[in-house]
Coordinates of C-alpha atoms and ligand atoms in Angstrom, one line a residue:
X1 CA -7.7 24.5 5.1
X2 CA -11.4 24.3 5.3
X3 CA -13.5 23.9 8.1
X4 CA -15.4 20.4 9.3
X5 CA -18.4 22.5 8.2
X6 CA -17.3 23.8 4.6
X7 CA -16.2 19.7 4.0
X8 CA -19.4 18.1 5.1
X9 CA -21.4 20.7 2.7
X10 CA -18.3 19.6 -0.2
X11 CA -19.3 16.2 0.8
X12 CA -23.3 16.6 0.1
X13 CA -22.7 18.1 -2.9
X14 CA -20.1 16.0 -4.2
X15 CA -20.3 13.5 -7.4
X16 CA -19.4 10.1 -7.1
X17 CA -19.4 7.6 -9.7
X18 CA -19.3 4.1 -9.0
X19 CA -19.1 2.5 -12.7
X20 CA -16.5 0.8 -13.8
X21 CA -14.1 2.5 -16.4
X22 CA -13.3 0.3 -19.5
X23 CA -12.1 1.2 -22.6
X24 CA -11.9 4.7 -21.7
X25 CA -15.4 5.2 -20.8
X26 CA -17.6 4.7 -17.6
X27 CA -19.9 1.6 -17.8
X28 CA -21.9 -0.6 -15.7
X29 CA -21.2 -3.9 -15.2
X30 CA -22.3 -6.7 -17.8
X31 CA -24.6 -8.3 -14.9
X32 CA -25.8 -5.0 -13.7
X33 CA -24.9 -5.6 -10.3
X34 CA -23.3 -3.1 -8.2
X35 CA -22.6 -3.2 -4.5
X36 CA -23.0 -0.2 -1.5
X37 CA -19.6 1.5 -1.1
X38 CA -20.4 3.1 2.9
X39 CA -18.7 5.6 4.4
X40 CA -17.4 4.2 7.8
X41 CA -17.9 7.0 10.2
X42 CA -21.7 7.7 9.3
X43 CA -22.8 4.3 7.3
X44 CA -24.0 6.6 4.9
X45 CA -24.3 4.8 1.3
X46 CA -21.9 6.6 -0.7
X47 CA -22.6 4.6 -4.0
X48 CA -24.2 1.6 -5.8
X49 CA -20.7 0.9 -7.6
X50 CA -20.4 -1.9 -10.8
X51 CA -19.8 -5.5 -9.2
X52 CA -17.6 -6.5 -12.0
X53 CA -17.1 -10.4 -12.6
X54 CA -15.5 -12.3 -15.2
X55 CA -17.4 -11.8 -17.7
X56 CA -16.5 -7.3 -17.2
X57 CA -12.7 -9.0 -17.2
X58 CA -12.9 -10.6 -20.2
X59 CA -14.0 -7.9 -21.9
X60 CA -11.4 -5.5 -20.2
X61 CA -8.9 -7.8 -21.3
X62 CA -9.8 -7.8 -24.4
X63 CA -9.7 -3.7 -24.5
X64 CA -6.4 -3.9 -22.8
X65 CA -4.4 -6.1 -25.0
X66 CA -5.6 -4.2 -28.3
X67 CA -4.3 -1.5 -27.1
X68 CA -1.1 -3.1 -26.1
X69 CA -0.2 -4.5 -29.4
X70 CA -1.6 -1.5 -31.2
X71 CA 1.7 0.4 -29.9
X72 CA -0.3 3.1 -29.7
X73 CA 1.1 3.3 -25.9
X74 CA 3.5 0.9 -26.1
X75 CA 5.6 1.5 -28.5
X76 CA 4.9 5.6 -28.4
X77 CA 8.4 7.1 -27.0
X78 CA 9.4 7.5 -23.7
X79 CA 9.6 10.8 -23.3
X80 CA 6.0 11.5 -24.9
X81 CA 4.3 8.5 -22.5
X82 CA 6.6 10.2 -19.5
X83 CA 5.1 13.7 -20.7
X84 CA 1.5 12.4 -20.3
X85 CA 2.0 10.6 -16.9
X86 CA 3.4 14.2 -15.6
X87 CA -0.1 15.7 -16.9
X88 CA -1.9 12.6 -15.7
X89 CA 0.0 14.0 -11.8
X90 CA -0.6 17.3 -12.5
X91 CA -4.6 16.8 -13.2
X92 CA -4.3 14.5 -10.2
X93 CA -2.7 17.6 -7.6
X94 CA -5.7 19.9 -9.3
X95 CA -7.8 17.9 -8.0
X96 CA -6.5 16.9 -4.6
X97 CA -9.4 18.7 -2.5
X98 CA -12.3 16.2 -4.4
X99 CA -9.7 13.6 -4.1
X100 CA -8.9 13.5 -0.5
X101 CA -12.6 14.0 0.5
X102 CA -13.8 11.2 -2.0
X103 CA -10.7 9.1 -0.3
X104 CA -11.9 10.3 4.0
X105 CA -15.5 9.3 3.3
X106 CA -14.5 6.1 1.2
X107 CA -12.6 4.6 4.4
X108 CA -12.7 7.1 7.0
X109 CA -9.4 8.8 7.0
X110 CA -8.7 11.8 8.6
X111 CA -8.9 14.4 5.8
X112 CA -5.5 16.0 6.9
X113 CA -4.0 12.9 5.8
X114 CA -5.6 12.4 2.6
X115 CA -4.6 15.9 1.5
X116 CA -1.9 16.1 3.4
X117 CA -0.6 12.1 2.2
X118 CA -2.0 10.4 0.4
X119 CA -3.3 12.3 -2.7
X120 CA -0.2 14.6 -2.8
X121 CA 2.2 10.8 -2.6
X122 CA 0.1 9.3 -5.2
X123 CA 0.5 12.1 -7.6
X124 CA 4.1 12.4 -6.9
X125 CA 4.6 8.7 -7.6
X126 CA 3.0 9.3 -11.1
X127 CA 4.9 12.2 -11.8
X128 CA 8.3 10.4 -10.5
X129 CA 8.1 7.5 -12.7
X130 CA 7.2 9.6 -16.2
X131 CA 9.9 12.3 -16.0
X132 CA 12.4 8.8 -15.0
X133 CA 11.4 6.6 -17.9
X134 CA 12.8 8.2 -21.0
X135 CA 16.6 8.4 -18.5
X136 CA 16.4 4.5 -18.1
X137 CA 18.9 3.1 -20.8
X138 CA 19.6 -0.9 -21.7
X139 CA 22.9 -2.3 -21.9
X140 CA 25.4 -3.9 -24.2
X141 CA 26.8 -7.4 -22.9
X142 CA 30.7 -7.6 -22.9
X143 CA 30.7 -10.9 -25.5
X144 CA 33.4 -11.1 -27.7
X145 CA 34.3 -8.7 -31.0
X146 CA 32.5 -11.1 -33.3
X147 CA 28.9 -10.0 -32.0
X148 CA 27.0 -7.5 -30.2
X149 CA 24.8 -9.0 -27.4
X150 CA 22.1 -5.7 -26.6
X151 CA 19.8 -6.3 -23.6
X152 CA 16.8 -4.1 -23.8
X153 CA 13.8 -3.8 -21.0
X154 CA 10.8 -4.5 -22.8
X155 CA 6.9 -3.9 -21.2
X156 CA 5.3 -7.3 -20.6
X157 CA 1.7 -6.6 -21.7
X158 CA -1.2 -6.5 -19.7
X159 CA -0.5 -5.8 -16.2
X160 CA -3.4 -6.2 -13.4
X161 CA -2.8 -3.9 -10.6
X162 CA -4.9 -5.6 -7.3
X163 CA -5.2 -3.3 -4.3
X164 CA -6.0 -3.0 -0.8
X165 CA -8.4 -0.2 1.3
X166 CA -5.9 0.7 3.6
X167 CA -4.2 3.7 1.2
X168 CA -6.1 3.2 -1.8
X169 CA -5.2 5.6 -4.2
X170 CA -1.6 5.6 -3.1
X171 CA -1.2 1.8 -3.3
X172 CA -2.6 1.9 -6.6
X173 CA -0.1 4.8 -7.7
X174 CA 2.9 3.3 -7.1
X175 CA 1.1 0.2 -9.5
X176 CA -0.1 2.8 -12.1
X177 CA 3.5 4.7 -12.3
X178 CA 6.0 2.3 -13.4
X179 CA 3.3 -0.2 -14.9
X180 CA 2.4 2.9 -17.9
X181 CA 5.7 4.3 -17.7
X182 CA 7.0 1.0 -18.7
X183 CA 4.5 0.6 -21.7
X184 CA 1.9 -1.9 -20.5
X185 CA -1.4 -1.6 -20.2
X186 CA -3.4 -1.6 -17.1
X187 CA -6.2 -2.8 -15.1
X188 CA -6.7 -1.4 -11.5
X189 CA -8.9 -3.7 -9.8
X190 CA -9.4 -1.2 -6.2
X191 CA -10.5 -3.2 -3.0
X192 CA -14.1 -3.4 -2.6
X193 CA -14.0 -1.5 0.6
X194 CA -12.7 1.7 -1.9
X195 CA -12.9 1.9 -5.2
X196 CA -13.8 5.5 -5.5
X197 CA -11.0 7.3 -6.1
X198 CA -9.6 5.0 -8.5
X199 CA -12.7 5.0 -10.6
X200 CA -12.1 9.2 -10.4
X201 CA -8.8 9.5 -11.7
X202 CA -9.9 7.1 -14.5
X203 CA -11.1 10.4 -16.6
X204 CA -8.1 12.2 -15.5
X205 CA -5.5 9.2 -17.2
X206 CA -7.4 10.3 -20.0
X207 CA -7.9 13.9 -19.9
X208 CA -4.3 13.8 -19.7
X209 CA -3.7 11.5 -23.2
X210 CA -3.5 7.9 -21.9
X211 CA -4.9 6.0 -24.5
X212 CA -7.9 4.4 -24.2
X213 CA -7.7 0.6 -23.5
X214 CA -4.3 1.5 -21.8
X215 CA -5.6 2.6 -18.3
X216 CA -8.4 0.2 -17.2
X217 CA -10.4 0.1 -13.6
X218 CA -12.8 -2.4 -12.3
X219 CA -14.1 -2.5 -9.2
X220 CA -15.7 -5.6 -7.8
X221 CA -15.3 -8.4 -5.1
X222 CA -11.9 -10.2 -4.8
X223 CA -13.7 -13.9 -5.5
X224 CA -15.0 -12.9 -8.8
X225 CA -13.1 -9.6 -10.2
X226 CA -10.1 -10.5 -8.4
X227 CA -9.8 -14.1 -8.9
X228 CA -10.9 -13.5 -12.7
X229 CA -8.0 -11.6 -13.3
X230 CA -5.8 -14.1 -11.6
X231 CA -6.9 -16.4 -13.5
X232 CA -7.2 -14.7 -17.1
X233 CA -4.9 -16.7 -19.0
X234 CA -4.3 -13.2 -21.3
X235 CA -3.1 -11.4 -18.1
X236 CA 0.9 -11.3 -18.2
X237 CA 1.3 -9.9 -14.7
X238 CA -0.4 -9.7 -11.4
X239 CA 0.9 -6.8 -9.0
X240 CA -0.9 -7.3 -5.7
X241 CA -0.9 -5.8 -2.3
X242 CA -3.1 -7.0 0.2
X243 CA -3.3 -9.9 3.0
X244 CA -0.5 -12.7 2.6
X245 CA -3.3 -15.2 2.6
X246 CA -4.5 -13.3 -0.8
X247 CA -1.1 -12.7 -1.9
X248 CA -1.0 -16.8 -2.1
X249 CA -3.9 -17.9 -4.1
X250 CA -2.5 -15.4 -6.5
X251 CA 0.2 -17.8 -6.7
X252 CA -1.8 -20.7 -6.8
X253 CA -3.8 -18.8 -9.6
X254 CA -0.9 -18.1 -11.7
X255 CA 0.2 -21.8 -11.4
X256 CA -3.4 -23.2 -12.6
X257 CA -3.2 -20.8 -15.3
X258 CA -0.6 -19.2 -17.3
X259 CA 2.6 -18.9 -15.0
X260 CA 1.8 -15.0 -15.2
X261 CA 4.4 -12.7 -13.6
X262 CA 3.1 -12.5 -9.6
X263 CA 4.3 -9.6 -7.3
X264 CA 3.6 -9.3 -3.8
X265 CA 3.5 -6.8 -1.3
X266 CA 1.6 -8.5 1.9
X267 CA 1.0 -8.5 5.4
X268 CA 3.5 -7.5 8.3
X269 CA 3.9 -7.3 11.8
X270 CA 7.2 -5.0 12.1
X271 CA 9.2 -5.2 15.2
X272 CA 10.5 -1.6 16.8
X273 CA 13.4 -1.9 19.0
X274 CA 14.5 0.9 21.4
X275 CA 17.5 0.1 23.1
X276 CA 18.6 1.6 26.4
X277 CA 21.1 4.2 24.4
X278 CA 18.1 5.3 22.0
X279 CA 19.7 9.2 21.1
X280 CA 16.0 10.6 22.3
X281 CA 13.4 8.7 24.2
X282 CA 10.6 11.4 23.5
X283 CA 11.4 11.3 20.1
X284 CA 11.4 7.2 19.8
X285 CA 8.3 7.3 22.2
X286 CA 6.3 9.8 19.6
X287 CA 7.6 7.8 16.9
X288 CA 6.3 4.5 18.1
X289 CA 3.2 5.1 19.1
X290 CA 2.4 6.9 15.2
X291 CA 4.1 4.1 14.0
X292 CA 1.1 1.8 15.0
X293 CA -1.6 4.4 15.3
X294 CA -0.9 6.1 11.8
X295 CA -4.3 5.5 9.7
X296 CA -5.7 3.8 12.5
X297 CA -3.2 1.3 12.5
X298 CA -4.3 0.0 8.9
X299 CA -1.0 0.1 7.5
X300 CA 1.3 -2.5 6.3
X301 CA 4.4 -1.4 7.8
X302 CA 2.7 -0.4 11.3
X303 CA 5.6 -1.2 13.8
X304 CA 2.8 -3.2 15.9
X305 CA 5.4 -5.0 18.0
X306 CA 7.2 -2.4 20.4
X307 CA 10.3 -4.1 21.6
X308 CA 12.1 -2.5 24.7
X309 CA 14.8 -3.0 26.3
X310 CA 14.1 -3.6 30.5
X311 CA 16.1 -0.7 32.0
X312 CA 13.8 1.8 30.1
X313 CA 11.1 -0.1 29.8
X314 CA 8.9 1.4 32.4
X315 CA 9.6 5.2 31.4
X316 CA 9.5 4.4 27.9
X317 CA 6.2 2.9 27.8
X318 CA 5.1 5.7 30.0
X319 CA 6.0 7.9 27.1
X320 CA 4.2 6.1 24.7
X321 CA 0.9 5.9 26.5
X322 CA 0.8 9.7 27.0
X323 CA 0.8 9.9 23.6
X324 CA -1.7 7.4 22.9
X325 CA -3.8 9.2 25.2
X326 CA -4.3 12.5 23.5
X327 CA -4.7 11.2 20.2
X328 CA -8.3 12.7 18.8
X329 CA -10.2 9.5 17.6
X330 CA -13.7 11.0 16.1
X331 CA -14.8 12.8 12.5
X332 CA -12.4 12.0 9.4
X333 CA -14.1 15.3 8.3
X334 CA -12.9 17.4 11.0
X335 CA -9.5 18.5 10.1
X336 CA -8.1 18.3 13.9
X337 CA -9.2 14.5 14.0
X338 CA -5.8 12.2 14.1
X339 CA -7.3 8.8 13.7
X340 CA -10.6 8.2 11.7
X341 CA -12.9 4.9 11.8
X342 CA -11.9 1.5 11.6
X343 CA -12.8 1.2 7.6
X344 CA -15.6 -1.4 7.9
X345 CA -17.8 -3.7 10.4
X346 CA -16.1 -6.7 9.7
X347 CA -12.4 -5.1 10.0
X348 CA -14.0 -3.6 12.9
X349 CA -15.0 -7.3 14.8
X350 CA -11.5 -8.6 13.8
X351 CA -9.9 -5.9 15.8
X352 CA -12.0 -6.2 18.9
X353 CA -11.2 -9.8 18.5
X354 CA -8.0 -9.7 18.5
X355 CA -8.1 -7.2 21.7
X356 CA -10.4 -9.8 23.7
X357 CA -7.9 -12.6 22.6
X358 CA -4.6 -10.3 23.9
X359 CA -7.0 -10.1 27.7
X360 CA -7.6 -13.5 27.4
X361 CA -4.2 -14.5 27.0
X362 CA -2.8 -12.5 30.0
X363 CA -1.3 -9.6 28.2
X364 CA -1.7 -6.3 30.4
X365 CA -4.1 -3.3 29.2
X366 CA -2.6 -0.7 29.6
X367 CA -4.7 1.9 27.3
X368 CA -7.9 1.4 25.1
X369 CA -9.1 -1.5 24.5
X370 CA -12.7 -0.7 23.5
X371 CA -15.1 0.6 21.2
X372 CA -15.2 5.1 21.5
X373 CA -18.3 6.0 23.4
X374 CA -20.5 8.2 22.1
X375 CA -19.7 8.0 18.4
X376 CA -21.5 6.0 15.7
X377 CA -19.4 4.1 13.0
X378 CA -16.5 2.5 13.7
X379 CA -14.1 4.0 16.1
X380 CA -11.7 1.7 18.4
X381 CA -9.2 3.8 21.3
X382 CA -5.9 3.5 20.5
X383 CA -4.7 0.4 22.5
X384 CA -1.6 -1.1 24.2
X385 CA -0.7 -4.0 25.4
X386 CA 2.6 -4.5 27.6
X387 CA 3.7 -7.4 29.0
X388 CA 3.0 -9.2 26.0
X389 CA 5.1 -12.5 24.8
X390 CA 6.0 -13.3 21.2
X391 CA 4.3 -16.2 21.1
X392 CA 0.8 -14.6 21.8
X393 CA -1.5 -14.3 19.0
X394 CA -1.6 -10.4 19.1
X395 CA 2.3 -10.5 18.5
X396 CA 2.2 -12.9 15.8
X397 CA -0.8 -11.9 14.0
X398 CA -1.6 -8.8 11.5
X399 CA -4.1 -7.3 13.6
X400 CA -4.5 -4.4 11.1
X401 CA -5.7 -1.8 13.5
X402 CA -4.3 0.6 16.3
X403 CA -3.3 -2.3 18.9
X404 CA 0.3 -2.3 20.3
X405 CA 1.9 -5.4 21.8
X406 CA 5.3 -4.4 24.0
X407 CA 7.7 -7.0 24.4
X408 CA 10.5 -6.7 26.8
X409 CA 14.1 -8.3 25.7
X410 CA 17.8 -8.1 27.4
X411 CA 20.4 -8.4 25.2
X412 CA 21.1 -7.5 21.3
X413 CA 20.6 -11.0 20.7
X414 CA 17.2 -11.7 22.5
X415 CA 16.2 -8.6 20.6
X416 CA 16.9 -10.1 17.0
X417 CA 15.8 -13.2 17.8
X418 CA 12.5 -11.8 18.8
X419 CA 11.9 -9.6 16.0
X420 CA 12.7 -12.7 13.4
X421 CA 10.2 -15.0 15.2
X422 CA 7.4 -14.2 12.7
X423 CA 6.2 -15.2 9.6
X424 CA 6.1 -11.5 8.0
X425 CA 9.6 -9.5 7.4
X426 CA 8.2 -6.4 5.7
X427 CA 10.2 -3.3 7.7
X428 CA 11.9 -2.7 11.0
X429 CA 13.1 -0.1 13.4
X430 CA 16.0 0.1 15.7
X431 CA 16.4 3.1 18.0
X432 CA 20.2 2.9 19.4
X433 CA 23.1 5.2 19.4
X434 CA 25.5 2.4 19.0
X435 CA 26.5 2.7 15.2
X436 CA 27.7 -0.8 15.3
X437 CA 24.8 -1.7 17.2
X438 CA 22.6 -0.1 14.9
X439 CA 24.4 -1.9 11.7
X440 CA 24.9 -5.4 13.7
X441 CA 21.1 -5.3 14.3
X442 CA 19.6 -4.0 11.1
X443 CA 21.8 -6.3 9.1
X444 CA 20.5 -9.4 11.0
X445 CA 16.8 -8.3 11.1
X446 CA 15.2 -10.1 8.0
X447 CA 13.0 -7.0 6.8
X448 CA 13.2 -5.7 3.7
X449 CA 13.1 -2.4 5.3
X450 CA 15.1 -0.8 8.3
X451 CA 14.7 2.3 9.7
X452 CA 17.4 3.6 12.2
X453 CA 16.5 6.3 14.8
X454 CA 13.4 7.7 12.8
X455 CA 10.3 4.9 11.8
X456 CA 8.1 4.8 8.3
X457 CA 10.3 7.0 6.5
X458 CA 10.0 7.0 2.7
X459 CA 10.7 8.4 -0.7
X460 CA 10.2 7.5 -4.3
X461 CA 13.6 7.1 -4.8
X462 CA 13.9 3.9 -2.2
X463 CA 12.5 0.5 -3.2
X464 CA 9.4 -0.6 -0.8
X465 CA 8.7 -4.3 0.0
X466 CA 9.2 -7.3 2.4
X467 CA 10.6 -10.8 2.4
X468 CA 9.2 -14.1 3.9
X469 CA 5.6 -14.3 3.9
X470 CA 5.6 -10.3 3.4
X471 CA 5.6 -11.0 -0.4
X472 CA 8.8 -10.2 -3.1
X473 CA 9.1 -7.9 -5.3
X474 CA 9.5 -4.1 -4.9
X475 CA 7.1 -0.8 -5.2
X476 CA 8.6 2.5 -5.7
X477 CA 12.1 3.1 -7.2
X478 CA 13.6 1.9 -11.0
X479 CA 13.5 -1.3 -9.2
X480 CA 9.9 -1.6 -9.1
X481 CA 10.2 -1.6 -13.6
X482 CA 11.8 -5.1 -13.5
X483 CA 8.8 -6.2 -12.2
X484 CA 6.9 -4.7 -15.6
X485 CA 9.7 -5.6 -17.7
X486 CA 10.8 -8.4 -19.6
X487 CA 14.6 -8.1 -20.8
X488 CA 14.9 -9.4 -24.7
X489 CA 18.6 -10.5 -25.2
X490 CA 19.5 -9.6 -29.1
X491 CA 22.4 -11.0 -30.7
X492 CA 24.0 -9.8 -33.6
X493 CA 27.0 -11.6 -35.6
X494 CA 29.3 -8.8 -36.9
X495 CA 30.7 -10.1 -40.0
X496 CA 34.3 -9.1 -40.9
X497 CA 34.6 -5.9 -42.8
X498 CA 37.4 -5.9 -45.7
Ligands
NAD501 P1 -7.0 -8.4 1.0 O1 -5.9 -9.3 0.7 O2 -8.2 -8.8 1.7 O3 -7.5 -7.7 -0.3 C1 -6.6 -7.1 -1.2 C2 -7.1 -7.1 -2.6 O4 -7.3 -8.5 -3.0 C3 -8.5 -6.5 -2.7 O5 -8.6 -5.8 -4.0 C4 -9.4 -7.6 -2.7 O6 -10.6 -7.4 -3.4 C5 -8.6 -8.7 -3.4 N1 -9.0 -10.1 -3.0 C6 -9.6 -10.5 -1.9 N2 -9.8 -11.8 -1.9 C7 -9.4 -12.2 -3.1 C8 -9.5 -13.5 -3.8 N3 -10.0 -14.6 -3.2 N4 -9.0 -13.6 -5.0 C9 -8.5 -12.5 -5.7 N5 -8.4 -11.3 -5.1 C10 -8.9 -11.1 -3.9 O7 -6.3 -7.2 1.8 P2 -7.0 -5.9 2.4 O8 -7.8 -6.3 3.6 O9 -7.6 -5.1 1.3 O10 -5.7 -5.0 2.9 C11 -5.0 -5.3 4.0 C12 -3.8 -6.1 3.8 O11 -2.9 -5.4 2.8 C13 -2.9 -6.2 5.0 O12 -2.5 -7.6 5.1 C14 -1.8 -5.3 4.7 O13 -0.6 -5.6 5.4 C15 -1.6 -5.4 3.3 N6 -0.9 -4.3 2.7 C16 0.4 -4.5 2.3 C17 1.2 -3.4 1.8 C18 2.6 -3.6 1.4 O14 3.1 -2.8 0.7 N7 3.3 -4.7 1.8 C19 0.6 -2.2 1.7 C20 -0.7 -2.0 2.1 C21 -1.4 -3.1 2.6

């Protein structure tokens, strides 16, 4: 691992592009605009990258559906587009170093995490879905001997990928994977806040054969670039992650325009529950404070609502707070650094709001709570709350950020009925030794994700995604291909044979 030193020289020294990459090539946008991509620790200006609009959509569009109906990706075979998305991961893990540091100064992640995380996730999601897609078979309906009824997956076109900051290239992975492997055409449109690795692996797709046309990014705001591309009535599909309040006027786009396909993957605010019989407190106590501190708490999943039960609530919050106390908050650079900046000023005001509204509404401080001293950029302490109710705003609301809210409950019952008093239902933990605890609670949680004794666990094998106003629709597993997919139904009479 290098030193803090050896990656701020990398990081002087190190390219960045901020054009937009159409067509297979690297462009400006049509207006000429660009906007300051900063890094978050130092403010530095990183890049004057393409503000795309509709008029760079259009075009893309354009690009994108040529290539679709050309066949020249989708209708090449399975096994030769899955051969190309393994190169396209391969090229991807070679260059995981440039990667991760491109994706630490972009939004101010700690470095171990981008190398460690989210570079080597984002390849492996690539890789996973192009050595699955030429094992995925259709299927023959059981209609009567007179005709053969053959239901076959077919891609659905052009597919617009829309993405948030928090994991950028790993969010836009688990798009890019079954979108291509399926046989569509793409067009990555990254967050404003970072759109640099993206626009990198652009000339990896296609240093690693994915046609031009095919593989599409365009960075630009989410009124104009975003909104054009929910509103392109030559889109097919829209596969968003981002805020639920986004993740609606998609729908509403879709609905003034062409009905195209919407997925959504949105906002959460994920109860943890430790019963009284959790198998390991320390464990469940380590566990729940990462699981709202991870990334700086910018993370979808974040189990932001710590639910204990009242005979081990004292101790167990005790446990917690020691561990939010030696997290190191400071340079995403320095590999030792645990939590990085908040990844810009405006994210950074909505956080300290939210901590001023959890004072002002009686919940207890208990760590945190303020800006670091001493740093530049934009570093918050990790911060708890106890004593909080469900009905405050810091236990309803995505905070996005490293802010804990603990909630005390009784019985099995208060505890489900606290966890489903929330508009989001994207994942869950419950900490018990019970079995039939653990199965009576997790199947009445409404999550779309439970974890039992362990929190945030994942693999590309397991479908990703909420219910309620955490979106529908599912990232990672084959699941995530019916959302790229149309199934053709094709019937054919058998005439009798003398
Ligand atoms: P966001 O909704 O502000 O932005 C997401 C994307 O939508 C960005 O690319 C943005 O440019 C675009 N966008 C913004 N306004 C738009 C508009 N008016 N029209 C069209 N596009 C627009 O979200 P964010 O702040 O980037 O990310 C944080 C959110 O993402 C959180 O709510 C988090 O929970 C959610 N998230 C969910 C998951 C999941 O899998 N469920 C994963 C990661 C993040």
């Amino acid at each position: 691992m290098k030193t803090v030193a050896e990656w701020h020289q990398q990081a002087q020294t190190l390219a960045v592009n901020g054009q937009a990459f159409i067509n297979g090539s690297y462009c400006s946008a049509a207006s000429g605009k660009t906007f300051d991509c900063v890094d978050p620790a130092s403010g530095r200006v990183l890049a004057h990258v393409a503000a795309c609009d509709a008029a760079d959509v259009d075009r893309t569009v354009r690009f994108a559906r040529a290539a679709f109906e050309s066949g020249v990706w989708s209708r090449m075979s399975p096994a030769e587009r899955g051969r190309r998305l393994v190169r396209f991961a391969d090229l991807i893990d070679r260059h995981s170093e440039e990667l991760a540091l491109l994706e630490s100064l972009d939004v101010g992640k700690p470095i171990r995490d981008s190398l460690a995380v989210d570079i080597p996730l984002a390849a492996k999601a690539i890789r996973w879905y192009g050595e699955a897609i030429d094992k995925v078979y259709g299927e023959i309906a059981p209609t009567d001997s007179s005709t053969m009824a053959l239901i076959k997956r077919e891609p659905i076109g052009v597919v617009a990928a829309v993405v948030p900051w928090n994991f950028p290239l790993l969010m836009a992975a688990w798009k890019i994977g079954p979108v291509l492997a399926a046989g569509n055409s793409i067009i990555v449109k990254p967050a404003e806040q970072s759109p640099l690795t993206a626009l990198r692996v652009a000339a990896l797709a296609s240093e690693a054969g994915i046609p031009d046309g095919v593989f599409n990014v365009l960075p630009g705001y989410g009124e104009t670039a975003g909104q054009a591309l929910g509103r392109h009535p030559d889109v097919d599909a829209v596969t968003f992650t981002g805020s639920t309040e986004v993740g609606k006027l998609f729908l509403r786009y879709a609905g003034d325009s062409n009905m195209k396909r919407v997925s959504l993957e949105c906002g959460g605010k994920s109860p943890n529950i430790v019963f009284k019989d959790a198998p390991d407190l320390d464990t469940a106590a380590t566990a729940a404070a990462w699981g709202i501190f991870y990334n700086q708490g910018e993370v979808c999943n974040a189990g932001s609502r710590l639910l204990v039960q009242r005979e081990i609530h004292d101790e167990f919050v005790e446990r917690v707070l020691q561990v939010a106390r030696t997290i190191k908050v400071g340079d995403p650079l320095d590999p030792s650094t645990e939590m990085g900046p908040i990844v810009d000023r405006s994210q950074l005001e909505r956080v300290l709001s939210y901590i001023e509204a959890g004072k002002a509404e009686g919940a207890q401080l208990r760590v945190g709570g303020e800006r670091l001293a001493g740093l530049q950029g934009n570093f918050v302490q990790p911060t708890v709350f106890d004593t909080v109710s469900n009905t405050m705003c810091i236990a309803q609301e995505e905070i996005f950020g490293p802010v804990l809210s603990v909630i005390q409950f009784d019985t099995t019952a208060d505890a489900i009925a606290l966890a489903n008093e929330t508009q989001y239902g994207l994942a869950a933990g419950v900490w018990t030794r019970d079995i039939n605890n653990a199965f009576h609670v997790s199947n009445a949680l409404k999550a779309g994700v439970v974890w039992v004794n362990c929190f945030d666990k994942g693999d590309m094998s397991v479908p990703f995604g909420g219910v309620k106003q955490s979106g529908f629709g599912r990232d990672k597993s084959l699941h995530a291909l019916e959302k790229y997919t149309d199934l053709k139904s094709t019937w054919v009479h058998l005439s009798s044979v003398d």
